[in-house]
Amino acid sequence: MALATDLVSLTLRGECDVAVIASADSDILPAIEEVQIRTDVTIEVAAWQSVSRRRRQRLSVPGSNVWCHWLSRADYERVRDDTDYTIGRV
C-alpha cells in the first residue's frame, strides 16, 4: 500500500518524470493506471526473471506499453544486502 501511495503522491506533485516499480504484485495496478491517466510520468517495472518461461509474469496495463526490466539471479546477487536491520532495535 505504501508503494502505491508514494507512486501517486510523488508523481502528482511532479517530483519525478520516470517511476520504476520493483514488483510483480498486481495490487499496484490501480495506482499505475491513475498515474498514467493523470500525468505524463513514464512507468516502468522491474521483475525477477523466472527460470521457466511459462511462469514469467510482469505488471501490465491493458492498452499501455509498460516497459519491463527483467532481473536475473546474477542481478540479485550483485545487489544483495545481507544486513540484519533488526539488530539493535528495541
mmCIF file of C-alpha atoms in Angstrom:
data_model
loop_
_atom_site.group_PDB
_atom_site.id
_atom_site.type_symbol
_atom_site.label_atom_id
_atom_site.label_comp_id
_atom_site.label_asym_id
_atom_site.label_seq_id
_atom_site.Cartn_x
_atom_site.Cartn_y
_atom_site.Cartn_z
ATOM 1 C CA MET A 1 0.000 0.000 0.000
ATOM 2 C CA ALA A 2 2.835 2.416 0.815
ATOM 3 C CA LEU A 3 4.359 1.850 -2.626
ATOM 4 C CA ALA A 4 1.075 2.755 -4.340
ATOM 5 C CA THR A 5 0.603 5.838 -2.161
ATOM 6 C CA ASP A 6 4.142 7.049 -2.808
ATOM 7 C CA LEU A 7 3.831 6.426 -6.541
ATOM 8 C CA VAL A 8 0.674 8.506 -6.829
ATOM 9 C CA SER A 9 1.725 11.312 -4.483
ATOM 10 C CA LEU A 10 5.247 11.755 -5.904
ATOM 11 C CA THR A 11 4.061 11.785 -9.500
ATOM 12 C CA LEU A 12 1.121 14.107 -8.873
ATOM 13 C CA ARG A 13 3.473 16.556 -7.116
ATOM 14 C CA GLY A 14 5.764 16.438 -10.160
ATOM 15 C CA GLU A 15 8.715 15.064 -8.182
ATOM 16 C CA CYS A 16 9.692 12.524 -10.831
ATOM 17 C CA ASP A 17 9.370 12.022 -14.557
ATOM 18 C CA VAL A 18 10.050 8.253 -14.546
ATOM 19 C CA ALA A 19 8.949 5.744 -11.916
ATOM 20 C CA VAL A 20 10.369 2.216 -11.815
ATOM 21 C CA ILE A 21 8.277 -0.196 -9.761
ATOM 22 C CA ALA A 22 10.185 -3.244 -8.491
ATOM 23 C CA SER A 23 7.215 -5.528 -8.018
ATOM 24 C CA ALA A 24 5.066 -8.067 -9.789
ATOM 25 C CA ASP A 25 2.178 -7.607 -7.349
ATOM 26 C CA SER A 26 -0.954 -6.679 -9.274
ATOM 27 C CA ASP A 27 -2.315 -4.708 -6.288
ATOM 28 C CA ILE A 28 -0.299 -1.713 -7.541
ATOM 29 C CA LEU A 29 -2.032 -1.671 -10.942
ATOM 30 C CA PRO A 30 -4.780 0.826 -9.937
ATOM 31 C CA ALA A 31 -2.084 3.276 -8.821
ATOM 32 C CA ILE A 32 -0.143 2.811 -12.073
ATOM 33 C CA GLU A 33 -3.310 3.359 -14.098
ATOM 34 C CA GLU A 34 -4.139 6.521 -12.114
ATOM 35 C CA VAL A 35 -0.668 7.928 -12.723
ATOM 36 C CA GLN A 36 -0.929 7.163 -16.439
ATOM 37 C CA ILE A 37 -4.316 8.905 -16.654
ATOM 38 C CA ARG A 38 -3.360 11.997 -14.656
ATOM 39 C CA THR A 39 0.315 12.591 -15.541
ATOM 40 C CA ASP A 40 2.934 12.270 -18.270
ATOM 41 C CA VAL A 41 5.205 10.221 -15.973
ATOM 42 C CA THR A 42 6.747 7.147 -17.596
ATOM 43 C CA ILE A 43 6.091 3.983 -15.604
ATOM 44 C CA GLU A 44 8.466 1.028 -15.865
ATOM 45 C CA VAL A 45 8.613 -2.186 -13.859
ATOM 46 C CA ALA A 46 11.419 -4.470 -12.724
ATOM 47 C CA ALA A 47 10.680 -8.136 -12.113
ATOM 48 C CA TRP A 48 12.597 -11.317 -11.423
ATOM 49 C CA GLN A 49 13.099 -13.443 -14.474
ATOM 50 C CA SER A 50 11.714 -16.930 -13.900
ATOM 51 C CA VAL A 51 13.701 -19.999 -14.843
ATOM 52 C CA SER A 52 10.548 -21.290 -16.509
ATOM 53 C CA ARG A 53 9.337 -19.031 -19.324
ATOM 54 C CA ARG A 54 5.775 -20.208 -18.676
ATOM 55 C CA ARG A 55 5.792 -18.652 -15.214
ATOM 56 C CA ARG A 56 7.227 -15.291 -16.266
ATOM 57 C CA GLN A 57 4.869 -12.606 -15.096
ATOM 58 C CA ARG A 58 5.141 -8.876 -15.041
ATOM 59 C CA LEU A 59 2.858 -5.994 -14.285
ATOM 60 C CA SER A 60 0.982 -4.863 -17.355
ATOM 61 C CA VAL A 61 -1.760 -2.362 -18.012
ATOM 62 C CA PRO A 62 -4.194 -3.121 -20.850
ATOM 63 C CA GLY A 63 -3.799 -0.627 -23.692
ATOM 64 C CA SER A 64 -0.490 0.645 -22.342
ATOM 65 C CA ASN A 65 3.137 -0.235 -23.003
ATOM 66 C CA VAL A 66 4.768 -0.573 -19.579
ATOM 67 C CA TRP A 67 8.445 -1.416 -20.076
ATOM 68 C CA CYS A 68 9.743 -4.348 -18.005
ATOM 69 C CA HIS A 69 13.348 -4.718 -16.837
ATOM 70 C CA TRP A 70 13.901 -8.444 -16.288
ATOM 71 C CA LEU A 71 16.272 -9.154 -13.404
ATOM 72 C CA SER A 72 18.251 -12.383 -13.233
ATOM 73 C CA ARG A 73 19.681 -14.305 -10.294
ATOM 74 C CA ALA A 74 23.058 -12.725 -11.121
ATOM 75 C CA ASP A 75 21.468 -9.246 -10.827
ATOM 76 C CA TYR A 76 20.098 -10.224 -7.429
ATOM 77 C CA GLU A 77 23.490 -11.484 -6.233
ATOM 78 C CA ARG A 78 25.161 -8.193 -7.287
ATOM 79 C CA VAL A 79 22.798 -6.079 -5.165
ATOM 80 C CA ARG A 80 22.018 -8.491 -2.313
ATOM 81 C CA ASP A 81 22.166 -6.928 1.144
ATOM 82 C CA ASP A 82 22.652 -9.433 3.980
ATOM 83 C CA THR A 83 22.463 -6.786 6.699
ATOM 84 C CA ASP A 84 20.232 -7.746 9.633
ATOM 85 C CA TYR A 85 18.340 -4.481 10.161
ATOM 86 C CA THR A 86 16.613 -5.850 13.284
ATOM 87 C CA ILE A 87 19.858 -5.817 15.322
ATOM 88 C CA GLY A 88 19.779 -3.067 17.910
ATOM 89 C CA ARG A 89 16.058 -2.409 17.550
ATOM 90 C CA VAL A 90 14.048 -2.178 20.747
#
